Coordinates of N, CA and C in Angstrom, one line a residue:
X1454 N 0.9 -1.2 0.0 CA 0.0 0.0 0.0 C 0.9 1.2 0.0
X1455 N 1.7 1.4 -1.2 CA 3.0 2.7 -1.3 C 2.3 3.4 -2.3
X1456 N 2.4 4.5 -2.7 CA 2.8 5.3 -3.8 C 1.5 6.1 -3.7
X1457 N 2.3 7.3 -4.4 CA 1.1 8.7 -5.1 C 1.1 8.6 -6.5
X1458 N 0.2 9.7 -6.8 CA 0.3 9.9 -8.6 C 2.0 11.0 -8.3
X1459 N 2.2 11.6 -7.6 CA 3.3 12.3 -7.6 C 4.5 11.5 -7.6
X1460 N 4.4 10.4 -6.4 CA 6.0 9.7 -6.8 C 5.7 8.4 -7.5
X1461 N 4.7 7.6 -7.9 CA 4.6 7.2 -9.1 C 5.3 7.8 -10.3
X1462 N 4.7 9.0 -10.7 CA 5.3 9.9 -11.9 C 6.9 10.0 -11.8
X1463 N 7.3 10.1 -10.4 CA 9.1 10.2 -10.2 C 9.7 9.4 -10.4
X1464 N 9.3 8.2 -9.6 CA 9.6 7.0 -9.9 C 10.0 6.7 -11.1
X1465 N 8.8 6.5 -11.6 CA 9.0 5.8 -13.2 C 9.8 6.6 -14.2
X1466 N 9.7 8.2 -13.8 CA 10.7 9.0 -14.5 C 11.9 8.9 -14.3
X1467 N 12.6 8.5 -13.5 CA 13.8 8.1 -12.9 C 14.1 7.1 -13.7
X1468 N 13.1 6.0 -13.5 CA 13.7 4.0 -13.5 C 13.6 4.2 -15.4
X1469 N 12.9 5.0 -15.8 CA 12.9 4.1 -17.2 C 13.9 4.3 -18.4
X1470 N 14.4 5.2 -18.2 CA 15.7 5.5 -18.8 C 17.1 5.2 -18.5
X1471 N 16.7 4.2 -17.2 CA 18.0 3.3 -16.5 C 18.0 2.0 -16.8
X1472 N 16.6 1.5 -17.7 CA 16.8 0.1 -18.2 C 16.2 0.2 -19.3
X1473 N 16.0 0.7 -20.0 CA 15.9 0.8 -21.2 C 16.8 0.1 -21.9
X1474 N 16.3 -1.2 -22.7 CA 17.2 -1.8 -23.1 C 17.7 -3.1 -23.1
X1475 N 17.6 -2.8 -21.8 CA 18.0 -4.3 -20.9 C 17.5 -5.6 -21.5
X1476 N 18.1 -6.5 -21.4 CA 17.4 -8.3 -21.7 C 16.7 -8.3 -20.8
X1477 N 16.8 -8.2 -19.5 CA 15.5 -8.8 -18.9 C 14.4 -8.1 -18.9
X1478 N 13.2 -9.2 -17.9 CA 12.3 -8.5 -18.6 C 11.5 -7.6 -17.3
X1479 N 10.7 -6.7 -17.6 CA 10.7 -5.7 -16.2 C 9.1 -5.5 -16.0
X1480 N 8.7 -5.7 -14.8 CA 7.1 -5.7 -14.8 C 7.1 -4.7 -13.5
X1481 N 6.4 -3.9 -13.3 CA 5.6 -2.8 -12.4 C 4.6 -3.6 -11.8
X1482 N 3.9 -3.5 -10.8 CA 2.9 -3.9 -9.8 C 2.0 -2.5 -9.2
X1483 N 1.4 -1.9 -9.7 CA 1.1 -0.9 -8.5 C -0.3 -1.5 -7.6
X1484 N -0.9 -0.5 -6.7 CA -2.0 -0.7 -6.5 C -3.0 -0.5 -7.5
X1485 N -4.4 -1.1 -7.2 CA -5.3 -1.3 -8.1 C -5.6 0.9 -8.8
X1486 N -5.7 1.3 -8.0 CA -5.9 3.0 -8.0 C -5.2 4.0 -9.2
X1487 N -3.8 2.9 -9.2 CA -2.9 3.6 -9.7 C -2.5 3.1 -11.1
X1488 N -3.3 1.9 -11.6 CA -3.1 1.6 -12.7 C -3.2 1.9 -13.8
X1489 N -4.2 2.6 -14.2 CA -4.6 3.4 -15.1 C -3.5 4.5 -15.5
X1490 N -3.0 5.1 -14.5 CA -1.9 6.3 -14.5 C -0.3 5.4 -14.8
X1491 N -0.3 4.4 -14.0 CA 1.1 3.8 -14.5 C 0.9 3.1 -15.8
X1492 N 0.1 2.7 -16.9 CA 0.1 2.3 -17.5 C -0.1 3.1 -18.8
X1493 N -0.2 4.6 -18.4 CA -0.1 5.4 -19.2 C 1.6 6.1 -19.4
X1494 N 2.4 6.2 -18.1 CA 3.5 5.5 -18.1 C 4.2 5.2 -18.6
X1495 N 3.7 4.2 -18.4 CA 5.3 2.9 -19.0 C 5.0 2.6 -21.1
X1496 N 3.7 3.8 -21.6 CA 3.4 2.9 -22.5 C 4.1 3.3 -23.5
X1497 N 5.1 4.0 -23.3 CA 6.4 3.6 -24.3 C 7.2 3.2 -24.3
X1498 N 7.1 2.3 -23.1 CA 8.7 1.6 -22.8 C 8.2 0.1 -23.2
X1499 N 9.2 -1.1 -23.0 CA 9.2 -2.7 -22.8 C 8.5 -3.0 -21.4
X1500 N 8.3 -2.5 -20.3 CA 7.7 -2.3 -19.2 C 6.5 -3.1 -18.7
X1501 N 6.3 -4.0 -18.3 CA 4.6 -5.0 -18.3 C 4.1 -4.1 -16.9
X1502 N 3.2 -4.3 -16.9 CA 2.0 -3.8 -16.1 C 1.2 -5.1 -15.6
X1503 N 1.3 -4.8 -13.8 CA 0.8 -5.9 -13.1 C 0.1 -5.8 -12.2
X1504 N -0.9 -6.2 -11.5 CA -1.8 -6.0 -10.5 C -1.2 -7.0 -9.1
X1505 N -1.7 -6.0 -8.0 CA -1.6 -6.9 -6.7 C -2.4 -8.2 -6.6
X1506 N -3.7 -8.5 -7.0 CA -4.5 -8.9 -6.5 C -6.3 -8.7 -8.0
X1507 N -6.5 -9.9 -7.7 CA -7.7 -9.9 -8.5 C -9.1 -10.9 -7.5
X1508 N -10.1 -10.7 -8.4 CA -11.1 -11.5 -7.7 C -11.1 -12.5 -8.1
X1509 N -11.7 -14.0 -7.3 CA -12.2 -15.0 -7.8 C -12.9 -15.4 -8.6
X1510 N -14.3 -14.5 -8.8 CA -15.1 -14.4 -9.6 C -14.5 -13.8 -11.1
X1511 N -14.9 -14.4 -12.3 CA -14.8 -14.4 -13.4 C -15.5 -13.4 -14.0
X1512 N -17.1 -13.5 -13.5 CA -18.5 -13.2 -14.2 C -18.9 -11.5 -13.4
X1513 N -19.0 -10.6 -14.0 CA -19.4 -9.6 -13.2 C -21.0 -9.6 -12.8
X1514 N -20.8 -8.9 -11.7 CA -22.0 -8.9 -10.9 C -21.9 -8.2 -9.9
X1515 N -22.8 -8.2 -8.7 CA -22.7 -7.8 -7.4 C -21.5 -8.1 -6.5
X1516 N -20.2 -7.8 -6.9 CA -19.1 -7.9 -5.7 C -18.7 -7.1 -5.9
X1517 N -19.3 -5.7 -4.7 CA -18.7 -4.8 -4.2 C -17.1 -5.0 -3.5
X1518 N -16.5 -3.9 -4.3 CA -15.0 -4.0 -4.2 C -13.9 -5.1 -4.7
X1519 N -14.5 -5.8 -5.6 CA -13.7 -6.8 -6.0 C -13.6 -5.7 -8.0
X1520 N -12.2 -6.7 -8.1 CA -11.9 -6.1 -9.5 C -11.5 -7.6 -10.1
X1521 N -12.1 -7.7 -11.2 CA -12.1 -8.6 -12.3 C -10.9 -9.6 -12.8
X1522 N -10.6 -10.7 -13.5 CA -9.3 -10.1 -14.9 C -9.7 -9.6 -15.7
X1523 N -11.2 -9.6 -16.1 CA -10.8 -8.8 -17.1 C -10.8 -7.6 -16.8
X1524 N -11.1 -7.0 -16.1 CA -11.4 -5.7 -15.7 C -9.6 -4.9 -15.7
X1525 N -8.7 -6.1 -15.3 CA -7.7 -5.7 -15.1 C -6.7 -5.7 -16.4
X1526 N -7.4 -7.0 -17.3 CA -6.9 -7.0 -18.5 C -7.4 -5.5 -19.1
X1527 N -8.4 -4.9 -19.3 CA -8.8 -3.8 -19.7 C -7.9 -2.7 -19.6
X1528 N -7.6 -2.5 -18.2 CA -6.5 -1.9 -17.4 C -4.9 -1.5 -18.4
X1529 N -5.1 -2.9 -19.2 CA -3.4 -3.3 -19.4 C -2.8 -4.1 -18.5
X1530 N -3.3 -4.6 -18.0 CA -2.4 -5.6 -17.0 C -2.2 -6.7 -17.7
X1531 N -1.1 -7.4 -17.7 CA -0.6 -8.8 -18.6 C -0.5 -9.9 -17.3
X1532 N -0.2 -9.5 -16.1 CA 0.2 -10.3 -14.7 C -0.4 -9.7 -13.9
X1533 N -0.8 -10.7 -12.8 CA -0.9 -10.4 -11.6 C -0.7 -11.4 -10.5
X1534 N -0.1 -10.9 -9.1 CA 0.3 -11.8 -7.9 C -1.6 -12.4 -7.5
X1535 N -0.7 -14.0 -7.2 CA -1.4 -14.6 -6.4 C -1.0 -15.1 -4.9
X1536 N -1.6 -14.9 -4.3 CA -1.4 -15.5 -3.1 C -0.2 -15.1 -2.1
X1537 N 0.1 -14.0 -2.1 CA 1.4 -13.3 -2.1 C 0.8 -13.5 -0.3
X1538 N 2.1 -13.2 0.5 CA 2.6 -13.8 2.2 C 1.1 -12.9 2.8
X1539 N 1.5 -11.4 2.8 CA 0.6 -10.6 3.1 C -0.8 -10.9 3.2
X1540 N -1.4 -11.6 1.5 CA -2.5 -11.6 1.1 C -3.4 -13.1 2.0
X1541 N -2.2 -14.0 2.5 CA -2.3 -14.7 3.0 C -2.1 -15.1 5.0
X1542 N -1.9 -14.2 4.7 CA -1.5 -13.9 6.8 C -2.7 -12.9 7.1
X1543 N -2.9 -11.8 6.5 CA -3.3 -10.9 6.7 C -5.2 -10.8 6.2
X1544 N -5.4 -12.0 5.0 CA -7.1 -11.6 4.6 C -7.1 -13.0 4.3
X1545 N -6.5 -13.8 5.6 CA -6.9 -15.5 5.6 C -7.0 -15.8 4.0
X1546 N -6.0 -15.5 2.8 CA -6.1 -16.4 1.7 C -5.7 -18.1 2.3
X1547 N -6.4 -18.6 1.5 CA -6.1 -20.4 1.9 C -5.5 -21.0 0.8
X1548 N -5.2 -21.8 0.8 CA -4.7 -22.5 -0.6 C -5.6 -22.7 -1.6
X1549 N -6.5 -22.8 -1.2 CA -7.7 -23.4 -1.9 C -7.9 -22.2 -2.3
X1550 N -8.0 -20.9 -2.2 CA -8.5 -19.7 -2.4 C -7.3 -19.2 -3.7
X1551 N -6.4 -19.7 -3.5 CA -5.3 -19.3 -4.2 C -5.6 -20.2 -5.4
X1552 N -5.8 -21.3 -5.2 CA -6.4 -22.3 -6.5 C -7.2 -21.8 -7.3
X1553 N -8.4 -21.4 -7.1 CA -9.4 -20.8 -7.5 C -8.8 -19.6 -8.5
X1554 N -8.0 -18.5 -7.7 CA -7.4 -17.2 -8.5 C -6.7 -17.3 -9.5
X1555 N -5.7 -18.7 -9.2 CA -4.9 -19.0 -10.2 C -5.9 -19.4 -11.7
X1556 N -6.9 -20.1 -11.5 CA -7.3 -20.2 -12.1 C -8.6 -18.9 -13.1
X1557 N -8.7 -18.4 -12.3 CA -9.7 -16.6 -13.0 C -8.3 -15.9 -13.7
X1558 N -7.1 -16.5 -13.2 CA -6.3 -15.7 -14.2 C -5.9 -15.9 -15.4
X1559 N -5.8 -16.9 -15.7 CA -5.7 -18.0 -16.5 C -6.4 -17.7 -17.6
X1560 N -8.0 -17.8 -17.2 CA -9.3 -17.7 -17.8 C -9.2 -16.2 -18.3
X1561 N -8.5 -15.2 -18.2 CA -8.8 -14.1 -18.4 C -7.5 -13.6 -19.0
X1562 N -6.6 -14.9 -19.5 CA -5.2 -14.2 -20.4 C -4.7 -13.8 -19.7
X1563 N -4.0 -13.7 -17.7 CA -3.1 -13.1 -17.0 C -2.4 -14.1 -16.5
X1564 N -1.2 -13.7 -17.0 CA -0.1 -14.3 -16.5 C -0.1 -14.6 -14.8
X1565 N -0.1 -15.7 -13.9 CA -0.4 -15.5 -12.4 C 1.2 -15.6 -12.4
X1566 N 1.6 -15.2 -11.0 CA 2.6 -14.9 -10.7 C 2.3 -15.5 -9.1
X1567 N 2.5 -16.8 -8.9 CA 2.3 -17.6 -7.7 C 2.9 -17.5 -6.4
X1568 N 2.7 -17.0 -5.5 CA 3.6 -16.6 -4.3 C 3.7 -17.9 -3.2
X1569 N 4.5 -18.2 -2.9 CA 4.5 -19.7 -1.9 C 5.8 -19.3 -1.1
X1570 N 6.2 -19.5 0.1 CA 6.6 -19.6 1.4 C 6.3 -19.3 2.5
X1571 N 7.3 -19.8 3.5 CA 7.1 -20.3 5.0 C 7.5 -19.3 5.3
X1572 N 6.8 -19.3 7.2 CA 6.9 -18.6 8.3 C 7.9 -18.7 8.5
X1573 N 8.9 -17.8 9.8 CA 9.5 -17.9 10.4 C 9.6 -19.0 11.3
X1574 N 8.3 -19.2 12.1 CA 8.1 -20.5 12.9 C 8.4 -21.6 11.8
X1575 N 7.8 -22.2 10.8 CA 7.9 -23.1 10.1 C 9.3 -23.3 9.6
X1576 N 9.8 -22.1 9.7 CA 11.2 -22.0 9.0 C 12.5 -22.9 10.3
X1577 N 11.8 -22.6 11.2 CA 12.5 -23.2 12.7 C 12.3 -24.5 12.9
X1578 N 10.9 -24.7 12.5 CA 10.7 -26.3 13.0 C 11.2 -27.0 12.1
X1579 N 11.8 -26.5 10.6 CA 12.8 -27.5 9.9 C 11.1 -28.0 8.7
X1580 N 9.9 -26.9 8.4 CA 8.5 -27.7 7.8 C 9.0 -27.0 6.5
X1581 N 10.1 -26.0 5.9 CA 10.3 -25.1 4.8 C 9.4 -26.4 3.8
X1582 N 10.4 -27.3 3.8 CA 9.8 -28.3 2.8 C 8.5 -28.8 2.2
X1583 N 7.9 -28.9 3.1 CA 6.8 -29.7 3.4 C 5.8 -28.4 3.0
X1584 N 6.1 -27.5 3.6 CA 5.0 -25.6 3.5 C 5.1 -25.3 1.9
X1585 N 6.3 -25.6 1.2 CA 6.5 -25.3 0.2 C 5.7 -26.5 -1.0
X1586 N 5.9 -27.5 -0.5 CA 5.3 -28.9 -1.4 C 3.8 -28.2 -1.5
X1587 N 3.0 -28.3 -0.3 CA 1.4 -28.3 -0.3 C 1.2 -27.0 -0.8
X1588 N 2.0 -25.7 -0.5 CA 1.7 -24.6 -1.3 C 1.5 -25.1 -2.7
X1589 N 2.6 -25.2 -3.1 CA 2.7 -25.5 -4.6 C 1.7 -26.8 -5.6
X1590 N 1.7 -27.5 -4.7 CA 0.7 -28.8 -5.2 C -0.9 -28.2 -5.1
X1591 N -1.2 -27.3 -4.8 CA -2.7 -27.1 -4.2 C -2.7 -26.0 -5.0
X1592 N -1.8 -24.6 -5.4 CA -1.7 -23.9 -6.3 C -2.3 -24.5 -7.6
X1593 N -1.5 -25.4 -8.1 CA -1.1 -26.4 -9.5 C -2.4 -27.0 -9.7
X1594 N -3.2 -27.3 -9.2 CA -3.7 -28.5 -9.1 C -4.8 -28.6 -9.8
X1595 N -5.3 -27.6 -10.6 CA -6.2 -27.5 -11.6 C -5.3 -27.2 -12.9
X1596 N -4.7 -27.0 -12.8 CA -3.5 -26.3 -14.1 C -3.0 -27.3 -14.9
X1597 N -3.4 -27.5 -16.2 CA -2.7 -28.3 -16.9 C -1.3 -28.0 -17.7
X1598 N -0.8 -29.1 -18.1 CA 0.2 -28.9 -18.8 C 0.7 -28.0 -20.1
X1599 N -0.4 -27.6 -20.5 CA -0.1 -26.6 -21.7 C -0.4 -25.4 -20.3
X1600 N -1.7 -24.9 -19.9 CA -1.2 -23.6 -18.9 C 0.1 -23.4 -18.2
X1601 N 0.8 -24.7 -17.7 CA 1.6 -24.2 -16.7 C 2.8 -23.5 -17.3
X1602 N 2.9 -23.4 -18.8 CA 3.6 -22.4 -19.4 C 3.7 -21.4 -18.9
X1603 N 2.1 -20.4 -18.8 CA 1.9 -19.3 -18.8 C 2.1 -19.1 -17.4
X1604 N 2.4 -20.1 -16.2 CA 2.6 -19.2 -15.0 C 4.0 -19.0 -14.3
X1605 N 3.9 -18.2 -13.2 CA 5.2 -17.4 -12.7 C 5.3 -18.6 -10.8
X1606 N 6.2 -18.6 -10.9 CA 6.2 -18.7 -9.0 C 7.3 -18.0 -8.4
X1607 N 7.0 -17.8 -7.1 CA 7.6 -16.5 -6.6 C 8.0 -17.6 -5.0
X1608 N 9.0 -17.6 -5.1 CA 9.3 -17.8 -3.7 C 9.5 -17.0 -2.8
X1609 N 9.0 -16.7 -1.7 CA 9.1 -15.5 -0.8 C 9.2 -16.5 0.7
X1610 N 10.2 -16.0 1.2 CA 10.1 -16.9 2.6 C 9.9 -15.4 3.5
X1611 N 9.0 -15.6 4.1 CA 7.9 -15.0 5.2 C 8.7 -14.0 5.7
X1612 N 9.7 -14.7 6.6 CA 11.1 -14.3 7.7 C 12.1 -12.9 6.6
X1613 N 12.1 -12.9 5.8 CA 12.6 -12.4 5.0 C 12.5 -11.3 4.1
X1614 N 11.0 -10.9 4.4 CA 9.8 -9.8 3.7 C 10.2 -8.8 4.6
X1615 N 10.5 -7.5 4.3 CA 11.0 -6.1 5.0 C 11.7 -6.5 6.3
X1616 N 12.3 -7.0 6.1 CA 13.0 -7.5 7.9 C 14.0 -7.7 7.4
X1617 N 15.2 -7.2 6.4 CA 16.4 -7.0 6.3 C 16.7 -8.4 6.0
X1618 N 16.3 -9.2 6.2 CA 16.9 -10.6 6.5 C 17.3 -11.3 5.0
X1619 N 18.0 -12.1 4.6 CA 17.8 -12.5 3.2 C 18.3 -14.0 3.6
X1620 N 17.6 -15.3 2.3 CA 17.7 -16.1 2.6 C 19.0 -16.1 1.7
X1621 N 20.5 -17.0 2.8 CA 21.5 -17.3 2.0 C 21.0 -17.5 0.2
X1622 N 22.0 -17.5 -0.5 CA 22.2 -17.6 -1.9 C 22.0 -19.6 -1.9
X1623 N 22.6 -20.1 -1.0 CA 22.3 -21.4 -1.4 C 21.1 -21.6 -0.8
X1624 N 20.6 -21.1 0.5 CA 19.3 -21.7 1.2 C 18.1 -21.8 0.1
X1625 N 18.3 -20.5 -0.6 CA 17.1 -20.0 -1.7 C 17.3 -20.7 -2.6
X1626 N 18.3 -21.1 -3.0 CA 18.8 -22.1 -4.5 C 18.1 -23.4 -3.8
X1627 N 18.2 -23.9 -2.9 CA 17.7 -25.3 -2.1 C 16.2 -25.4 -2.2
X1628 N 15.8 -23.9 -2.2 CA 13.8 -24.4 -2.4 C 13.3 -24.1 -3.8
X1629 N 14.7 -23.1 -4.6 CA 14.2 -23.0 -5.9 C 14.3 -24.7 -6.7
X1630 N 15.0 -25.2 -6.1 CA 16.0 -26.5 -6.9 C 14.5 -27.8 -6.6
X1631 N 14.0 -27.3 -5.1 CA 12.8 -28.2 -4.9 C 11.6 -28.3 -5.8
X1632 N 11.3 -26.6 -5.7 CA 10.1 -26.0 -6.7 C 10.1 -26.4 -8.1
X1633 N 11.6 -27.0 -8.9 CA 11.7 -26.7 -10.2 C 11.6 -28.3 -10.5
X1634 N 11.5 -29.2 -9.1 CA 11.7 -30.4 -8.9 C 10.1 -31.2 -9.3
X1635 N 9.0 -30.1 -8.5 CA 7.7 -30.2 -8.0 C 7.0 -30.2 -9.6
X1636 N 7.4 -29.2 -10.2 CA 6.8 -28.5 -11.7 C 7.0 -29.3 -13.1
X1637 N 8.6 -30.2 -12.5 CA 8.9 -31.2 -13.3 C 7.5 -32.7 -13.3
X1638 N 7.2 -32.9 -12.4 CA 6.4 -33.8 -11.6 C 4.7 -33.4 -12.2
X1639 N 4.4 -31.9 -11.8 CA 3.2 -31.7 -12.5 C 3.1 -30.9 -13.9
X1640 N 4.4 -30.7 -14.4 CA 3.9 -30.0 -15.9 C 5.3 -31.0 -16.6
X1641 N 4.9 -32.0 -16.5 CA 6.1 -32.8 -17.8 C 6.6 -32.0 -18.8
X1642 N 7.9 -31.8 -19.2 CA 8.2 -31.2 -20.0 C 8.7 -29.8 -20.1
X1643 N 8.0 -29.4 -19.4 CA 7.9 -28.2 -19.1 C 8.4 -27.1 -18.1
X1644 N 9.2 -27.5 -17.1 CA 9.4 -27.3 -15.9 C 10.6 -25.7 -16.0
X1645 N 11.8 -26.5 -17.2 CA 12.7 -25.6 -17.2 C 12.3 -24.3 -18.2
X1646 N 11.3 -24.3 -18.4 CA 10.8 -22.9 -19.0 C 9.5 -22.0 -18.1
X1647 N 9.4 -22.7 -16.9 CA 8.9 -21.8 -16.0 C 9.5 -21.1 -15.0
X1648 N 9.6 -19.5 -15.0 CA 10.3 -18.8 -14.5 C 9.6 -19.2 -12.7
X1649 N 10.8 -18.9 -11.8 CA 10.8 -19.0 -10.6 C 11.3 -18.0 -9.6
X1650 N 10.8 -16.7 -9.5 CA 11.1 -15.8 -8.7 C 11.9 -16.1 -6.8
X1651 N 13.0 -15.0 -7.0 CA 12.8 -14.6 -5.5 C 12.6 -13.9 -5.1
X1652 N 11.8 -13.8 -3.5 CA 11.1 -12.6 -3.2 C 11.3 -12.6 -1.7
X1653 N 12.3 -11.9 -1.1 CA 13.0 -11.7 0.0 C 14.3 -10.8 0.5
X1654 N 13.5 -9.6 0.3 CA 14.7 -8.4 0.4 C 15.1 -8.3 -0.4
X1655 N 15.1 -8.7 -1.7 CA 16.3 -8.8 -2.9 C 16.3 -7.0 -2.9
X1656 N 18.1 -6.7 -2.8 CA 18.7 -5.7 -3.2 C 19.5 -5.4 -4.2
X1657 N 20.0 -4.3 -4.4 CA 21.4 -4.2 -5.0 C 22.1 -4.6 -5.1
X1658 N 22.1 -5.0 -3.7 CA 23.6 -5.6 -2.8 C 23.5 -7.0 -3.4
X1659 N 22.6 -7.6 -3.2 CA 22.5 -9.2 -3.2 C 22.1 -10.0 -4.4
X1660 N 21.3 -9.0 -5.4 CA 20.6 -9.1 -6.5 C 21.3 -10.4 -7.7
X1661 N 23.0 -9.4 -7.5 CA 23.6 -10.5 -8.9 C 24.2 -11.9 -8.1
X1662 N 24.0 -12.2 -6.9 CA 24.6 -13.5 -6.5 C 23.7 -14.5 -6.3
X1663 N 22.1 -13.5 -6.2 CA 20.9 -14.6 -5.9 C 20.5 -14.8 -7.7
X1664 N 20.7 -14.3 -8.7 CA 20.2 -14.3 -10.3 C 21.3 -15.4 -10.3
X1665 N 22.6 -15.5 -9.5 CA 23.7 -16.4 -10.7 C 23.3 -17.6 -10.4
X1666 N 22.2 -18.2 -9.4 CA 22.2 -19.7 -8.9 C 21.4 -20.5 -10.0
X1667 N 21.4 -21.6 -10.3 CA 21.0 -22.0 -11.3 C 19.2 -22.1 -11.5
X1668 N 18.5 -21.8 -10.7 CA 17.1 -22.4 -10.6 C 16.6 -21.1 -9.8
X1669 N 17.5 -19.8 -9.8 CA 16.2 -18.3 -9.5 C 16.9 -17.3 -10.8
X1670 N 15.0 -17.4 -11.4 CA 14.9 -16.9 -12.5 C 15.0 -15.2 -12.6
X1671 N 14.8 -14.7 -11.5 CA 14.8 -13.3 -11.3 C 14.1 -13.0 -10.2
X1672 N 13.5 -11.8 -10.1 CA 13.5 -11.5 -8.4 C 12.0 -10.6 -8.4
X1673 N 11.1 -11.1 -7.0 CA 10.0 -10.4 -7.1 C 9.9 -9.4 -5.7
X1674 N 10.5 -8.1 -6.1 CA 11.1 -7.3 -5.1 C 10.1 -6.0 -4.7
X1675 N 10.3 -5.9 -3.1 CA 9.2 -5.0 -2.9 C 10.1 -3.9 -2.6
X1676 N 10.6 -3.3 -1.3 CA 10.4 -2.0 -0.8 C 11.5 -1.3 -1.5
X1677 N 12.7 -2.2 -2.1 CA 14.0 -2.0 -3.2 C 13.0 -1.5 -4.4
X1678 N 12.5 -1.3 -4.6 CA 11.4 -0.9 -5.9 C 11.0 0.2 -6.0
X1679 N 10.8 0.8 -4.9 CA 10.4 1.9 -4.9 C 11.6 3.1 -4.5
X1680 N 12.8 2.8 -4.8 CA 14.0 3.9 -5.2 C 14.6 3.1 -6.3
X1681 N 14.1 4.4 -7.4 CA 14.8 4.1 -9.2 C 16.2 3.7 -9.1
X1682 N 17.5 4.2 -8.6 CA 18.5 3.9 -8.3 C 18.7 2.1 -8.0
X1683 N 18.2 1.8 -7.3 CA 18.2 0.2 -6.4 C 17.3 -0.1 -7.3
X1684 N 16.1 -0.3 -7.7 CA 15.7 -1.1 -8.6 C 16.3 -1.4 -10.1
X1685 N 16.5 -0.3 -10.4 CA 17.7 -0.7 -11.8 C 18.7 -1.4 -11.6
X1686 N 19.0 -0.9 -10.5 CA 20.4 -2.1 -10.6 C 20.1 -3.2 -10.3
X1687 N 18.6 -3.5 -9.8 CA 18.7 -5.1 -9.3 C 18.1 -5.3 -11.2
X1688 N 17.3 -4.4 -11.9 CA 17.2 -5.3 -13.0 C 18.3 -5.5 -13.8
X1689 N 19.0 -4.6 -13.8 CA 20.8 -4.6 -14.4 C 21.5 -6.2 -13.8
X1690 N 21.0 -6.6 -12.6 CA 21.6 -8.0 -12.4 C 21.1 -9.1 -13.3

């Protein structure tokens, strides 16, 4: 819940002339409020346009305060986060609820962008594994093998979200190496062409040693995002 129309406009005035260019590929997230204005934005750049959050429901009707895919496809959105730590600690998302989204996005031509990890607690009792399997298998589990092209996963370990903390370069390689293990299993064939994000402080600092591991595809970064300086350079990694 960051930004104005004023430092939106700085922001992006800052960031888009510092990657311009770049091989990788660069997606914005704003709030739902601000999309319309960032996607006026970015619409001369290579730049994708993504949403926090969509509804379950497909079909419009009576759900006060819910927004659509398509409503967000309309928007210009190509992606949007599912199931992200927040969304799930904070407005009781369940897995099963995350199943459901994954699938309205799908249905509506958006790229999901899957969010799965552990607590801190879970992270202690040695469950990383096990939090990570049922995330991921209960995500998946309507998704077939030609969709699971189109989706993103984001590893985010809990402990690690604005709390300075970052998970070692190998610990994070250890659940990307699991995740890419899991996707092999439910999307045959397919596995090594779905991108696998990290999402845990990723900085500046840390950005090019967590990209060099063999199984994190790039990085799904929050409060580093919002200073143009630090986010270019993590897309420069």
């Amino acid at each position: 819940m960051n930004g104005s129309r004023q430092a939106n406009a700085g922001l992006l005035a800052d960031l888009l002339p510092q990657i311009e260019g770049l091989a990788a590929d660069v997606a914005v997230i704003p709030p739902a409020v601000y999309l319309q204005q960032v996607q006026e934005l970015i619409a001369d750049s290579a730049v994708a346009l993504g949403a926090q959050n969509l509804a379950l429901s497909t079909a419009p009707g009576a759900f006060t305060g819910e927004v659509s895919g398509d409503m967000l496809k309309d928007a210009g959105c190509s992606l949007v986060l599912i199931g992200h730590s927040e969304r799930r600690a904070l407005f009781g998302e369940t897995d099963e609820l995350v199943a459901g989204k994954v699938q309205a996005a799908l249905s509506t031509d958006l790229t999901p962008v899957i969010c799965v990890g552990e607590s801190e607690a879970e992270q202690t009792a040695g469950k990383t594994t096990a939090v990570i399997e049922r995330q991921v298998r209960a995500a998946l589990k309507d998704v077939t093998a030609a969709q699971a092209e189109k989706i993103v996963v984001a590893y985010e370990p809990v402990w690690a979200i604005g709390t300075g903390k970052t998970a070692t370069p190998e610990q994070a390689q250890a659940v990307h190496a699991q995740i890419r293990g899991l996707l092999a299993e439910l999307a045959p064939g397919r596995a090594d062409g779905i991108r696998i994000l990290y999402g845990g402080s990723v900085n500046a600092g840390n950005a090019a040693e967590l990209f060099a591991q063999p199984d994190i595809d790039g990085g799904l970064v929050g409060g580093a995002s919002l200073k143009a300086q630090d986010f270019a350079e993590i897309c420069k990694a």
